[in-house]
Short mmCIF file of C-alpha atoms in Angstrom, two decimals:
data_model
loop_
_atom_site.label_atom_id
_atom_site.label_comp_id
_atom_site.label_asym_id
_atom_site.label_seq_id
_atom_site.Cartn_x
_atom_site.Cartn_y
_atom_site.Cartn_z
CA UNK B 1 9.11 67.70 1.14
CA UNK B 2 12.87 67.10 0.66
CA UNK B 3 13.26 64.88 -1.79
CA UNK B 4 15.73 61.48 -1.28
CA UNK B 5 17.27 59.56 -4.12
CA UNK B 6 17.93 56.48 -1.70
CA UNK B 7 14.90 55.69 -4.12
CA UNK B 8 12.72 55.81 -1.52
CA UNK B 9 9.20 55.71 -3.37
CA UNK B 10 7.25 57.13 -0.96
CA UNK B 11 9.14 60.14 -0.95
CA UNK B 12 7.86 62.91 -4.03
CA UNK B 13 10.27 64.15 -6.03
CA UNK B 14 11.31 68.17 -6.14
CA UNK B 15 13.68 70.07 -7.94
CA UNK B 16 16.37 68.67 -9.67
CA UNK B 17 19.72 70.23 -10.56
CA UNK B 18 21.18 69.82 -14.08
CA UNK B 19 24.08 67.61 -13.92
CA UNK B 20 26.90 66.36 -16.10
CA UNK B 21 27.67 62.82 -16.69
CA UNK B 22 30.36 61.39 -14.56
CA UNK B 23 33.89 62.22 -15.93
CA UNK B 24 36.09 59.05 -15.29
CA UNK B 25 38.29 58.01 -12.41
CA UNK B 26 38.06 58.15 -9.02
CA UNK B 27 40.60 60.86 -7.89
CA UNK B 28 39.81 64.10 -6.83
CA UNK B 29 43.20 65.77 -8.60
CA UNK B 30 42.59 68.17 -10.99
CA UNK B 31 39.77 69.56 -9.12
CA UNK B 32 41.04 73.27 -8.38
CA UNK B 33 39.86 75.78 -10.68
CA UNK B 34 36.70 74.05 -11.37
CA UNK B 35 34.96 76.29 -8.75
CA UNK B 36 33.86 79.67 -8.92
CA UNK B 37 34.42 81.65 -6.25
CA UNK B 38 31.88 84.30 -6.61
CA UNK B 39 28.83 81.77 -5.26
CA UNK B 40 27.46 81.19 -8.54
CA UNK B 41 27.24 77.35 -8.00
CA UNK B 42 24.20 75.06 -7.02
CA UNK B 43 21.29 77.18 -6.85
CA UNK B 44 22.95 80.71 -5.52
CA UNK B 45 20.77 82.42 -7.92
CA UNK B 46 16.90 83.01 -6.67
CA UNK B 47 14.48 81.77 -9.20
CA UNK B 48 11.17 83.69 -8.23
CA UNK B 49 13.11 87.12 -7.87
CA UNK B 50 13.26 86.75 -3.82
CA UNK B 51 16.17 88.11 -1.85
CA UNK B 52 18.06 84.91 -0.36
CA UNK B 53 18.55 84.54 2.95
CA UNK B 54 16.72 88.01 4.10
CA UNK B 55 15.12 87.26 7.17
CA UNK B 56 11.47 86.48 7.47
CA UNK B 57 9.03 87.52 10.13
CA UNK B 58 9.39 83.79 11.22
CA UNK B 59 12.87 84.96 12.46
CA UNK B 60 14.26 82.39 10.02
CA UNK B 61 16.19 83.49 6.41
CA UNK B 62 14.34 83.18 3.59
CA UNK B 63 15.70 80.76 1.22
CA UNK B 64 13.09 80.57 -1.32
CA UNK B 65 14.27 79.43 -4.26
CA UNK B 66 17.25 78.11 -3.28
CA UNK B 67 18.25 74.32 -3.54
CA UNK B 68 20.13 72.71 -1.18
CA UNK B 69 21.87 68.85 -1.78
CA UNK B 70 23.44 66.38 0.59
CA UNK B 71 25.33 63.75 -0.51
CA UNK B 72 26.00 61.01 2.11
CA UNK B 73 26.60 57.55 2.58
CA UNK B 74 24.96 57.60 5.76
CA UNK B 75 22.15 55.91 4.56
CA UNK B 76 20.83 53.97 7.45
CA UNK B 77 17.26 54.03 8.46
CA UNK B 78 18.25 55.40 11.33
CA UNK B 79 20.09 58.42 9.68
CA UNK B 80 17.48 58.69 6.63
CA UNK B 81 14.94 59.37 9.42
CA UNK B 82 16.77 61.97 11.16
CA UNK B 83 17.96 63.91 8.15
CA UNK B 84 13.93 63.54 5.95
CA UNK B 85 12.47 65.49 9.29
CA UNK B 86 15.22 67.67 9.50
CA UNK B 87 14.90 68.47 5.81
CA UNK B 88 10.93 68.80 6.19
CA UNK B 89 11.05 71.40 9.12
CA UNK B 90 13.53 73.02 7.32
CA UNK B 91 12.20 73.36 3.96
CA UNK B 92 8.56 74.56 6.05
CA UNK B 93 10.60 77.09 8.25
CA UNK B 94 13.15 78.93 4.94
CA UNK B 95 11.21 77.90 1.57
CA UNK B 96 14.13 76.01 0.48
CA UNK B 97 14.13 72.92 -1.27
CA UNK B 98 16.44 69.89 -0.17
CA UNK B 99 17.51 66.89 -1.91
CA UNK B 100 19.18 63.57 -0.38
CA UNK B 101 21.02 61.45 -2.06
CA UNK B 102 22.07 58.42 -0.20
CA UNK B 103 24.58 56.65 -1.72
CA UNK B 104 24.79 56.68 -5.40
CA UNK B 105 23.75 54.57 -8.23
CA UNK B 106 26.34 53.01 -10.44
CA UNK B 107 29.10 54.99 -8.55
CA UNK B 108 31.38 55.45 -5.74
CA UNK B 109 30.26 58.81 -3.40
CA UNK B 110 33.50 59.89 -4.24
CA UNK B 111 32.80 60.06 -7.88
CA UNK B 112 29.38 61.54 -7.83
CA UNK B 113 31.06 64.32 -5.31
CA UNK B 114 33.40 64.69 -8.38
CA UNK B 115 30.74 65.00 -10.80
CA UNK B 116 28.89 67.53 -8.76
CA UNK B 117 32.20 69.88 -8.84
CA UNK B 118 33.06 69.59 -12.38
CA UNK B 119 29.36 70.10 -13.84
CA UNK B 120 29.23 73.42 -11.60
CA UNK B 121 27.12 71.76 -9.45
CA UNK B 122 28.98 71.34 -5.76
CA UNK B 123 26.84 69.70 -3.06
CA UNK B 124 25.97 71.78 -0.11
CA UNK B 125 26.67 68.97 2.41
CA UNK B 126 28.84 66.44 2.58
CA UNK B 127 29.49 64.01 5.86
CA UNK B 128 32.63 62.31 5.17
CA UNK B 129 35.98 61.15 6.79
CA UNK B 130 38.67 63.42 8.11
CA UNK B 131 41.19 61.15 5.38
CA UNK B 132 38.84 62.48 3.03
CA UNK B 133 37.95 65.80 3.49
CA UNK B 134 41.82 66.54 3.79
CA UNK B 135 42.23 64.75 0.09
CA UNK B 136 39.35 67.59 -1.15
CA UNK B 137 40.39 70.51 1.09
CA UNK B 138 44.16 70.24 -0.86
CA UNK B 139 42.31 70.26 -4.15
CA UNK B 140 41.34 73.77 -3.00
CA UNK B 141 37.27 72.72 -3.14
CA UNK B 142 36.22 72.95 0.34
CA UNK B 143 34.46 76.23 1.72
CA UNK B 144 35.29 77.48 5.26
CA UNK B 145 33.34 76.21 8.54
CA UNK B 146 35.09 78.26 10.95
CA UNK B 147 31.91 80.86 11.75
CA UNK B 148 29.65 77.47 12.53
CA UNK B 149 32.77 75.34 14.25
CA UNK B 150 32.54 78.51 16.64
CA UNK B 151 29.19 78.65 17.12
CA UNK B 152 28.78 74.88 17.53
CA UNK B 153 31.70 74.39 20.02
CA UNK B 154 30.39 77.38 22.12
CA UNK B 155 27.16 75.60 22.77
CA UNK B 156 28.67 72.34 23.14
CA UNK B 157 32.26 72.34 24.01
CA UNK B 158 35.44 71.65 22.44
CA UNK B 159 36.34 68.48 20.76
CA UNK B 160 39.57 67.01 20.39
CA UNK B 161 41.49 68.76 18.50
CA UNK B 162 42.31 65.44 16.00
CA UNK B 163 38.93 65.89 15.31
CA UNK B 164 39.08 69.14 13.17
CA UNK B 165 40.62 69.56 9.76
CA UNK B 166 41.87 73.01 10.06
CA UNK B 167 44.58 75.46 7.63
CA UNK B 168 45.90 78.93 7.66
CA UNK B 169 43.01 79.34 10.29
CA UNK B 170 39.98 78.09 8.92
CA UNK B 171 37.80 75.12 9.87
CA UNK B 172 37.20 73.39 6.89
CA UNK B 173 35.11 70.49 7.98
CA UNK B 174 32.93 70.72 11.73
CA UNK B 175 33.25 67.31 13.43
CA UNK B 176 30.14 64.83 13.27
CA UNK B 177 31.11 61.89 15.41
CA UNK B 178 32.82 59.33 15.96
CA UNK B 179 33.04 55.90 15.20
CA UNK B 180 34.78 53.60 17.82
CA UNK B 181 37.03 50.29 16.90
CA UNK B 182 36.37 47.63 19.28
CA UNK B 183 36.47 44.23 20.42
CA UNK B 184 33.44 42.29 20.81
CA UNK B 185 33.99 39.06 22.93
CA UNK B 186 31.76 36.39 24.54
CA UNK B 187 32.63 36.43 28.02
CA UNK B 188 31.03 33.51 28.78
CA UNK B 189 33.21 31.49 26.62
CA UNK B 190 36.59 32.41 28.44
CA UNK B 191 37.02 33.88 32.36
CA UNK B 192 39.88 35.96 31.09
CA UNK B 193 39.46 39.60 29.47
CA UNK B 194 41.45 40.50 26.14
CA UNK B 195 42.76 43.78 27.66
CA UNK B 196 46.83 43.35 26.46
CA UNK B 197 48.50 41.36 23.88
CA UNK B 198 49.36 38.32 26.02
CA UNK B 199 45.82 38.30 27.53
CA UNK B 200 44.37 38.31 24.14
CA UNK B 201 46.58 35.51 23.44
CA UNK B 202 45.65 33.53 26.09
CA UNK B 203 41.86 34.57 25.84
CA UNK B 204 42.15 32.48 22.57
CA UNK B 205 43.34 29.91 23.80
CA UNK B 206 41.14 29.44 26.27
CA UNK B 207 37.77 30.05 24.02
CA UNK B 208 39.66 27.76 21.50
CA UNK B 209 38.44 24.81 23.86
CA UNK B 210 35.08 26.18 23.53
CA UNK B 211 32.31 23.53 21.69
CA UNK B 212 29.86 26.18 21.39
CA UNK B 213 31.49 28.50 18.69
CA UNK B 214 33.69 27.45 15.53
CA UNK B 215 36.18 29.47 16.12
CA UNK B 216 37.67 31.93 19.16
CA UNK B 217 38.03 34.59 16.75
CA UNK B 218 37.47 35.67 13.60
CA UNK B 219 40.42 38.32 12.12
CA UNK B 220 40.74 38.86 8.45
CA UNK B 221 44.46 38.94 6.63
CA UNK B 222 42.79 39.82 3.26
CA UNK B 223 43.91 43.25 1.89
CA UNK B 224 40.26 44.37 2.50
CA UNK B 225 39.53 48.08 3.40
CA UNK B 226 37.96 46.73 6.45
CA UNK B 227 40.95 44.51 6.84
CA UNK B 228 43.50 47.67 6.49
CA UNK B 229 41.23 49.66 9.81
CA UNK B 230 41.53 46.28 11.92
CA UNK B 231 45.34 46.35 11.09
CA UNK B 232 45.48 50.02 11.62
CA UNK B 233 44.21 49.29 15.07
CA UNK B 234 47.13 47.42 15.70
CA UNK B 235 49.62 49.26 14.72
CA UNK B 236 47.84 52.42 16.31
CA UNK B 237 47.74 50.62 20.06
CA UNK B 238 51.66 49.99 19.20
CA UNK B 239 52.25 53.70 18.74
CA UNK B 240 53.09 52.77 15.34
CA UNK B 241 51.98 54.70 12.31
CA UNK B 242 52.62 55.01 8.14
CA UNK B 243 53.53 58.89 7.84
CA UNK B 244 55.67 62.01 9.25
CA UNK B 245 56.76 65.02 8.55
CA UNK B 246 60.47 65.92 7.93
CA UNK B 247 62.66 68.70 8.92
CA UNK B 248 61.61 70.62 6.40
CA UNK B 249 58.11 70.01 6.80
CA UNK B 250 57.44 67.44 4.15
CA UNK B 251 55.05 64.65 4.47
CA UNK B 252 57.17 61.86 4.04
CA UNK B 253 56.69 57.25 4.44
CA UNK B 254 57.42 55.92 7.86
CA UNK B 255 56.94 52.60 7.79
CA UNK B 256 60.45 51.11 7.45
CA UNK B 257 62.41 54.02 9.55
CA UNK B 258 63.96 53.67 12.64
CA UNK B 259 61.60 52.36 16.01
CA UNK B 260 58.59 52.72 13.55
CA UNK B 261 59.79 49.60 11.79
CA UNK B 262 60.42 47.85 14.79
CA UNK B 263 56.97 48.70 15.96
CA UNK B 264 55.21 47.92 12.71
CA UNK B 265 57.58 44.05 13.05
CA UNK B 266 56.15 43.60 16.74
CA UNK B 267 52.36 44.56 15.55
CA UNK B 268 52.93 41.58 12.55
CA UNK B 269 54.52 38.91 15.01
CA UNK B 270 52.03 39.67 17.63
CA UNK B 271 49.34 38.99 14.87
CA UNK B 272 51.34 35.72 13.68
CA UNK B 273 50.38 34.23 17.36
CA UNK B 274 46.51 34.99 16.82
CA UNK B 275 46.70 33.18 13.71
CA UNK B 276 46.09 29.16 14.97
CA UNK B 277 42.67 31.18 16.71
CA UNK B 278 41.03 32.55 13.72
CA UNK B 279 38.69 31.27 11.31
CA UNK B 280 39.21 31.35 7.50
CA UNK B 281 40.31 35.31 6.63
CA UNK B 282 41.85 35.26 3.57
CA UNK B 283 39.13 37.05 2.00
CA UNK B 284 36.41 38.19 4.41
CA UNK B 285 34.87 42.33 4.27
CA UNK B 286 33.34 43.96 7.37
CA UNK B 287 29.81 41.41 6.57
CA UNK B 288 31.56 38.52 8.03
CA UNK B 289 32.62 40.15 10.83
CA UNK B 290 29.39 42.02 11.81
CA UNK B 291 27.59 38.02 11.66
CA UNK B 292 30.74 36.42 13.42
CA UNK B 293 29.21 36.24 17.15
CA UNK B 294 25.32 35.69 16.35
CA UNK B 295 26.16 33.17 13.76
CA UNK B 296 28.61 31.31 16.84
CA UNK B 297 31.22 31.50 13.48
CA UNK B 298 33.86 33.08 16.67
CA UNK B 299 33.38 34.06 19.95
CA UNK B 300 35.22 36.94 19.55
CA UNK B 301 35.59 39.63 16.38
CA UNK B 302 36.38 43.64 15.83
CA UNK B 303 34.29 46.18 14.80
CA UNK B 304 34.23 50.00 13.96
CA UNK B 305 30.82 50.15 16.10
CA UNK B 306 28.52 47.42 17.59
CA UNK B 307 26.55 45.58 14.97
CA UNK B 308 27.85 42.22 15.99
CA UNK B 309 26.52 42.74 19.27
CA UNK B 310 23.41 44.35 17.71
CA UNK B 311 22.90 41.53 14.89
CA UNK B 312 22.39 39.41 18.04
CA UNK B 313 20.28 41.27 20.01
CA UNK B 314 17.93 41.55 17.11
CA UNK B 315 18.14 37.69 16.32
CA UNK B 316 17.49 37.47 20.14
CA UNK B 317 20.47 34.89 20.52
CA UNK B 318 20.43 33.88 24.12
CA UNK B 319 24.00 34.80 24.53
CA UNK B 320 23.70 38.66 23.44
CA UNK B 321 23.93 39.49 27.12
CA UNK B 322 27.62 38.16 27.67
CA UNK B 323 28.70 40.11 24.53
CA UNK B 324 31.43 42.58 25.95
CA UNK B 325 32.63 45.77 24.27
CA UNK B 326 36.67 46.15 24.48
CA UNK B 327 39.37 48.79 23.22
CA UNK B 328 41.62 47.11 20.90
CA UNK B 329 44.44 46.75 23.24
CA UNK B 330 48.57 47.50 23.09
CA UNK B 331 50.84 44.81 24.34
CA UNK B 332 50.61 46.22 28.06
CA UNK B 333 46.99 47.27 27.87
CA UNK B 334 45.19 50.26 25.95
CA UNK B 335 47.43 52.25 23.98
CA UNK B 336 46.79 54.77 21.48
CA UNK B 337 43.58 54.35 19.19
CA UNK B 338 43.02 54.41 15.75
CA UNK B 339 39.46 55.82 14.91
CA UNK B 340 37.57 57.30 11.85
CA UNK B 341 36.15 60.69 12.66
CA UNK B 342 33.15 61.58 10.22
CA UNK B 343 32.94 65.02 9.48
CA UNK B 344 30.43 67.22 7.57
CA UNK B 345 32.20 69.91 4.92
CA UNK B 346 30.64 71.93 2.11
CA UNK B 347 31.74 72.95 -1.18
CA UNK B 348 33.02 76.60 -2.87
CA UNK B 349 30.50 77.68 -5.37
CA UNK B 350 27.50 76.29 -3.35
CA UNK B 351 25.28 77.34 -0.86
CA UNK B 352 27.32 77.18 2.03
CA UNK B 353 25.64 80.04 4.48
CA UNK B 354 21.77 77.74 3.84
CA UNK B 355 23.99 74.63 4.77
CA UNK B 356 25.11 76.18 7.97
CA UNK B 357 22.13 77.44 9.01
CA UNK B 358 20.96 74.32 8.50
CA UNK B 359 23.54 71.78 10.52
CA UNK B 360 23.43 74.81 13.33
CA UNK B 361 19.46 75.19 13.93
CA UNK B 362 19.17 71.51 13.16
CA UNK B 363 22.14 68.49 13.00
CA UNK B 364 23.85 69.91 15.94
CA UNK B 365 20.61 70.40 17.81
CA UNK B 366 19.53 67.69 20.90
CA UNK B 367 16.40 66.97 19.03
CA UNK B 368 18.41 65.83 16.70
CA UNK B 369 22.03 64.54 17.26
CA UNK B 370 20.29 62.55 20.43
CA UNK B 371 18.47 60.69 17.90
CA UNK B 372 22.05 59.53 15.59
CA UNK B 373 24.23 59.32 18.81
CA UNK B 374 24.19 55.73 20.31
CA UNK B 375 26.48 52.60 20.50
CA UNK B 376 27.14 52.79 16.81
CA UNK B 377 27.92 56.65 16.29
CA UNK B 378 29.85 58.32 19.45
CA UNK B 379 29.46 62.11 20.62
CA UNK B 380 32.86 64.09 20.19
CA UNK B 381 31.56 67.09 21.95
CA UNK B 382 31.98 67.51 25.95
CA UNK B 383 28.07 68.49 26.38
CA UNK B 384 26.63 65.50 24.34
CA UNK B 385 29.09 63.15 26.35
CA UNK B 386 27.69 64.68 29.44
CA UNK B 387 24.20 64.62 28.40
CA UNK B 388 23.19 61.55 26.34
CA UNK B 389 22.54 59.06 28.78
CA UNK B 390 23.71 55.75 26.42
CA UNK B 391 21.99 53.86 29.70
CA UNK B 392 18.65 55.20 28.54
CA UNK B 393 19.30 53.99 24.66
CA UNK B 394 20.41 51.00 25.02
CA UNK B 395 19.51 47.62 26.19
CA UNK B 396 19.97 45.67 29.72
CA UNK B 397 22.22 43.50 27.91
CA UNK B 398 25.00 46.60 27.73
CA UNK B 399 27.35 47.24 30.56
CA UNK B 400 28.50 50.49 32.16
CA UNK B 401 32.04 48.78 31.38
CA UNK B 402 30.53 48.47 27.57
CA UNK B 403 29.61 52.13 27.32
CA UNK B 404 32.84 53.29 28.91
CA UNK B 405 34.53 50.97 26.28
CA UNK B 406 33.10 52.77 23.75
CA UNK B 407 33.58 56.26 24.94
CA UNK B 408 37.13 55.47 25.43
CA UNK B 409 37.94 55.52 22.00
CA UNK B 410 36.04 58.60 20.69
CA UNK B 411 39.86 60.77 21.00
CA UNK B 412 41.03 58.36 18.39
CA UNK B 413 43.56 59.48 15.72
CA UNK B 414 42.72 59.68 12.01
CA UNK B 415 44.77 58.19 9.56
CA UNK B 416 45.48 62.20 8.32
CA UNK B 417 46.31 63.22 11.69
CA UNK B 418 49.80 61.40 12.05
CA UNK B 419 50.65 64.42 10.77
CA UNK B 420 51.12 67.43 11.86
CA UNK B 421 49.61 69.52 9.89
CA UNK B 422 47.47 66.84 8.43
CA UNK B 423 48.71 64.83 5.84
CA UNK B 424 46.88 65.59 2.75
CA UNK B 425 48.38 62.53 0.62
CA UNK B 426 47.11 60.20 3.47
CA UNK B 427 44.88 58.78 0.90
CA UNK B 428 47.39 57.85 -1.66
CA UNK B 429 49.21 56.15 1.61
CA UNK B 430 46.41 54.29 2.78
CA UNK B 431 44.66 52.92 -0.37
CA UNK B 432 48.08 50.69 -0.99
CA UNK B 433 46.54 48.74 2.25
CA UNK B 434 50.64 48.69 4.26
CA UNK B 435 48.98 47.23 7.29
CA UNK B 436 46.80 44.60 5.83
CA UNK B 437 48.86 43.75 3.03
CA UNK B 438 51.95 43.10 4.96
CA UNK B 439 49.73 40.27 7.90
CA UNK B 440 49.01 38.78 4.46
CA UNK B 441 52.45 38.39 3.46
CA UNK B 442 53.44 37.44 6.78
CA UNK B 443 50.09 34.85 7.05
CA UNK B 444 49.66 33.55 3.45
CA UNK B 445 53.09 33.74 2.35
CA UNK B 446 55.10 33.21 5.31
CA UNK B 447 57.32 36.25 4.54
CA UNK B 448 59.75 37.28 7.07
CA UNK B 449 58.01 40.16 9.25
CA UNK B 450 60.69 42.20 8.54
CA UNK B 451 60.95 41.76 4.71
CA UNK B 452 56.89 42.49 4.23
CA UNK B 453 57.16 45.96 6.31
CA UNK B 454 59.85 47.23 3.93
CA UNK B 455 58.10 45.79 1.26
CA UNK B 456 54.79 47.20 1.92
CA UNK B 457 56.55 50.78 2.60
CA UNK B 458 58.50 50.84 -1.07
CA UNK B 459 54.95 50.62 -2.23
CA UNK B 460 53.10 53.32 0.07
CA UNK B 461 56.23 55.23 -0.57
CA UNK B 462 55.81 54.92 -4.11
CA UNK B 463 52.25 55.88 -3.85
CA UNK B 464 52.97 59.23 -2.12
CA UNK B 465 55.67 60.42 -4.94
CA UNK B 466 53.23 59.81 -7.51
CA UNK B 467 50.37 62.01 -5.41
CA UNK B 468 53.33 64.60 -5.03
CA UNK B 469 54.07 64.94 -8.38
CA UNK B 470 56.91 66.23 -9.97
#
C-alpha cells in the first residue's frame, strides 16, 4: 500500500528514503551539480537483486524494489483519493513501492523539493506551476518529458502550447490542468452582468443598494499572493504584463515602458473606481474570498476555481443557484486571461522512466483524470474537453453559461509565458507582488497611479538583476 505522509493514520507506512535535514532558504539557486546524471538517485538501485523495469508476464515492468515519491500540494480529499488508488494498483501491477507526501511539515513544498535534491534524494513526481517548474528547469534539475508529452498528446490531443515548458527540444514538464480565474456574482442581486469594465462598475453599483449582502464585492489591495493573481487578472484582460524579451534576447522589466505603463495606469484607475464597492481588503488571503458569497460578506468575489460557489452549495444557502461563473473581463469585454497551469515534472537522478509509466498507464488515464477534472481543476487536452461531460458532475444549480465560463479560460497565460522563451526569472519578478503592491499604493496611500507603477517596477527590476547575477 503506498504510503502518504498527509499523516493519514489509516494508511501503513512502507519504505522510507534516507534524507538530509533541510538546508536553509527557500531558493532553488545553487541547485545544478547536485544531481547525478548517471540515475543513481532515489531508489535506481534494485534491492532484492531484480532487473528494474524488465517486463513481467503481467505485460507490466517490473519495478521491484524500486521506490517511487510524489511530492504535492495537491492534497485535497479529492486528489488524495485519486492518487492512494492509483498508487495501490500500481504498486499491485510493478512491485514498486510509492510514497505521498502531501504538503510538508514545518516547511514550504519548495523547500522539502530542495532537500530532496541536495540529500541525493530527488522526488520522482512533482505537480507544480509552470512559474515554477521554469525556476527548477534553469537550475538544470528537471529530467526530460518529451517521450510521455508525445505519447499523452497522441491519445488526447494537443494543448495549448502556453501550457508546456519546453527548451532546446525537450518537454520538461507534461501539462496537468488548469485552474481558471473567475468571477463569482449573485445575479439575483443586480439585473446587469459584469462582462466589461464599465458594466462591472455599474454592476456595483447597483448590488451596492442591495440589503441582503454587506458588501457588492469583496477585492483585496493587500500585497497577498492571492492578492498579486487577482491583480494579475487585471492587468492580463488589459493586455498588460511585467516582462519581455529584448533585442538581444534578454529577459528584461516591463512594467514602466512605453504602452505597458499606460496599460498597467488604466488597470490601477479602473481598480480605484471599484474601491467605494468593496469590503475591508487591506489584509484578506484567498479564505476570505472563498466564504465571501455564502457568508452574504459580498455579492460578488474572484476566484482561481469555484469554492465560493461550492462553500454554498455545501452550506445549502438558498441563493447557491443564482451564483454565476464570469471571465474576469477587459474594459470592452473578455480580453486576454491570466491563468496558473499546474504541471507534473520529475527530477535527474530519480526514477523518471517508473514515474512515466506511471502518469501514462494511470494520471492521464479516463479512470482517472475524470475523477480530478471538474469545476475546480479544468481539462487542457482537446479529448477530455470533448469528453467530460461537466453537466454530468455538477449540480442543477450550474449553468451551461457557468461551464462555458470556465472553459473559457483554460488557454490562459502563465506568468513565465510573457516570454518568449519562458522567462526563467519570472519568480524573482513575481514574488516582489508589482500588481498588488502598486492597488495598495494607489488604495491605502493614495499614490498617484503613475508614481506606484514606476515604483513597483524599480523594485521587480531590482529583483531580476539580483536573480541574474553578475
Amino acid at each position: 500500500m503506498a504510503s502518504n505522509e498527509c499523516r493519514d493514520s489509516e494508511r501503513s507506512v512502507t519504505r522510507r528514503r534516507n534524507v538530509l535535514r533541510a538546508v536553509g532558504g527557500s531558493a532553488v539557486a545553487g541547485l545544478a551539480g547536485c544531481i547525478g546524471g548517471d540515475g543513481g538517485g532515489s531508489g535506481s538501485t534494485p534491492t532484492d537483486g531484480s532487473t528494474t523495469g524488465s517486463v513481467q508476464e503481467n505485460g507490466w515492468p517490473d519495478y521491484s524494489g524500486r521506490e517511487m515519491r510524489v511530492v504535492t500540494d495537491e492534497c485535497s480529499d479529492v486528489f488524495k483519493r485519486v492518487w492512494e488508488d492509483a498508487f495501490a494498483e500500481f504498486e499491485n501491477q510493478t512491485g514498486a513501492s510509492v510514497t505521498l507526501e502531501c504538503g510538508a511539515e514545518g516547511q514550504s513544498i519548495q523547500e522539502r523539493i530542495i532537500q530532496l535534491i541536495q540529500s541525493g534524494n530527488p522526488p520522482e513526481l512533482f505537480p507544480t506551476s509552470v512559474t515554477q517548474s521554469t525556476q527548477l528547469q534553469n537550475q538544470g534539475t528537471l529530467a526530460p518529458m518529451t517521450d510521455l508529452v508525445e505519447t499523452v498528446t497522441d491519445r488526447l490531443g494537443m494543448p495549448h502550447e502556453r501550457s508546456f515548458l519546453e527548451r532546446d527540444g525537450e518537454h520538461y514538464t507534461i501539462p496537468f490542468f488548469a485552474i481558471p480565474y473567475l468571477q463569482w456574482y449573485r445575479e439575483d442581486i443586480a439585473e446587469s452582468k459584469p462582462d466589461s469594465w464599465e458594466n462591472m462598475v455599474s454592476w456595483m453599483e447597483e448590488a451596492s443598494n442591495s440589503d441582503e449582502v454587506t458588501d457588492a464585492t469583496l477585492l483585496p489591495w493587500s500585497t497577498h499572493y492571492c492578492s498579486e493573481l487577482v491583480a494579475q487578472c487585471f492587468l492580463r484582460s488589459n493586455g498588460a504584463n511585467m516582462a519581455t524579451r529584448n533585442d538581444d534576447g534578454e529577459v528584461v522589466v516591463s512594467i514602466d515602458q512605453g504602452e505597458n505603463r499606460e496599460r498597467w495606469i488604466e488597470m490601477l484607475e479602473f481598480r480605484k473606481q471599484l474601491q467605494p464597492y468593496t469590503g475591508p481588503g487591506s489584509d484578506i488571503g484567498c479564505e476570505e474570498r472563498i466564504n465571501a458569497l455564502h457568508t452574504e460578506s459580498a455579492a460578488h468575489t474572484t476566484y482561481g476555481g469555484a469554492r465560493p460557489k461550492i462553500q454554498s452549495i455545501e452550506r445549502d444557502r438558498d441563493f447557491h443557484q443564482h451564483i454565476r461563473a464570469e471571465p474576469i473581463p477587459g474594459p470592452d469585454g473578455p480580453g486576454e486571461f491570466f491563468g496558473v497551469i499546474k504541471s507534473i515534472c520529475s527530477f535527474e537522478g530519480s526514477n523518471t522512466d517508473m514515474a512515466k509509466t506511471f502518469l501514462d498507464r494511470f494520471i492521464f488515464q479516463p479512470e482517472y483524470y475524470e475523477r480530478y477534472i471538474n469545476i475546480q481543476n479544468a481539462p487542457l487536452y482537446p479529448k477530455q474537453k470533448e469528453e467530460i461531460d461537466m453537466r454530468e458532475k455538477l449540480p442543477d444549480s450550474y449553468t451551461d453559461e457557468d461551464i462555458a465560463a470556465w472553459k473559457s479560460v483554460t488557454d490562459a497565460i502563465p506568468p513565465a509565458h510573457e516570454t518568449s522563451p519562458p522567462n526563467p526569472y519570472v519568480d524573482s519578478i513575481f514574488t516582489t507582488r508589482p500588481g498588488s503592491t502598486a492597488i495598495s499604493l494607489v488604495i491605502s496611500e493614495d499614490m498617484d497611479p503613475g508614481e506606484a507603477v514606476d515604483q513597483v517596477a524599480e523594485s521587480a527590476r531590482e529583483s531580476l538583476n539580483q536573480a541574474k547575477g553578475p
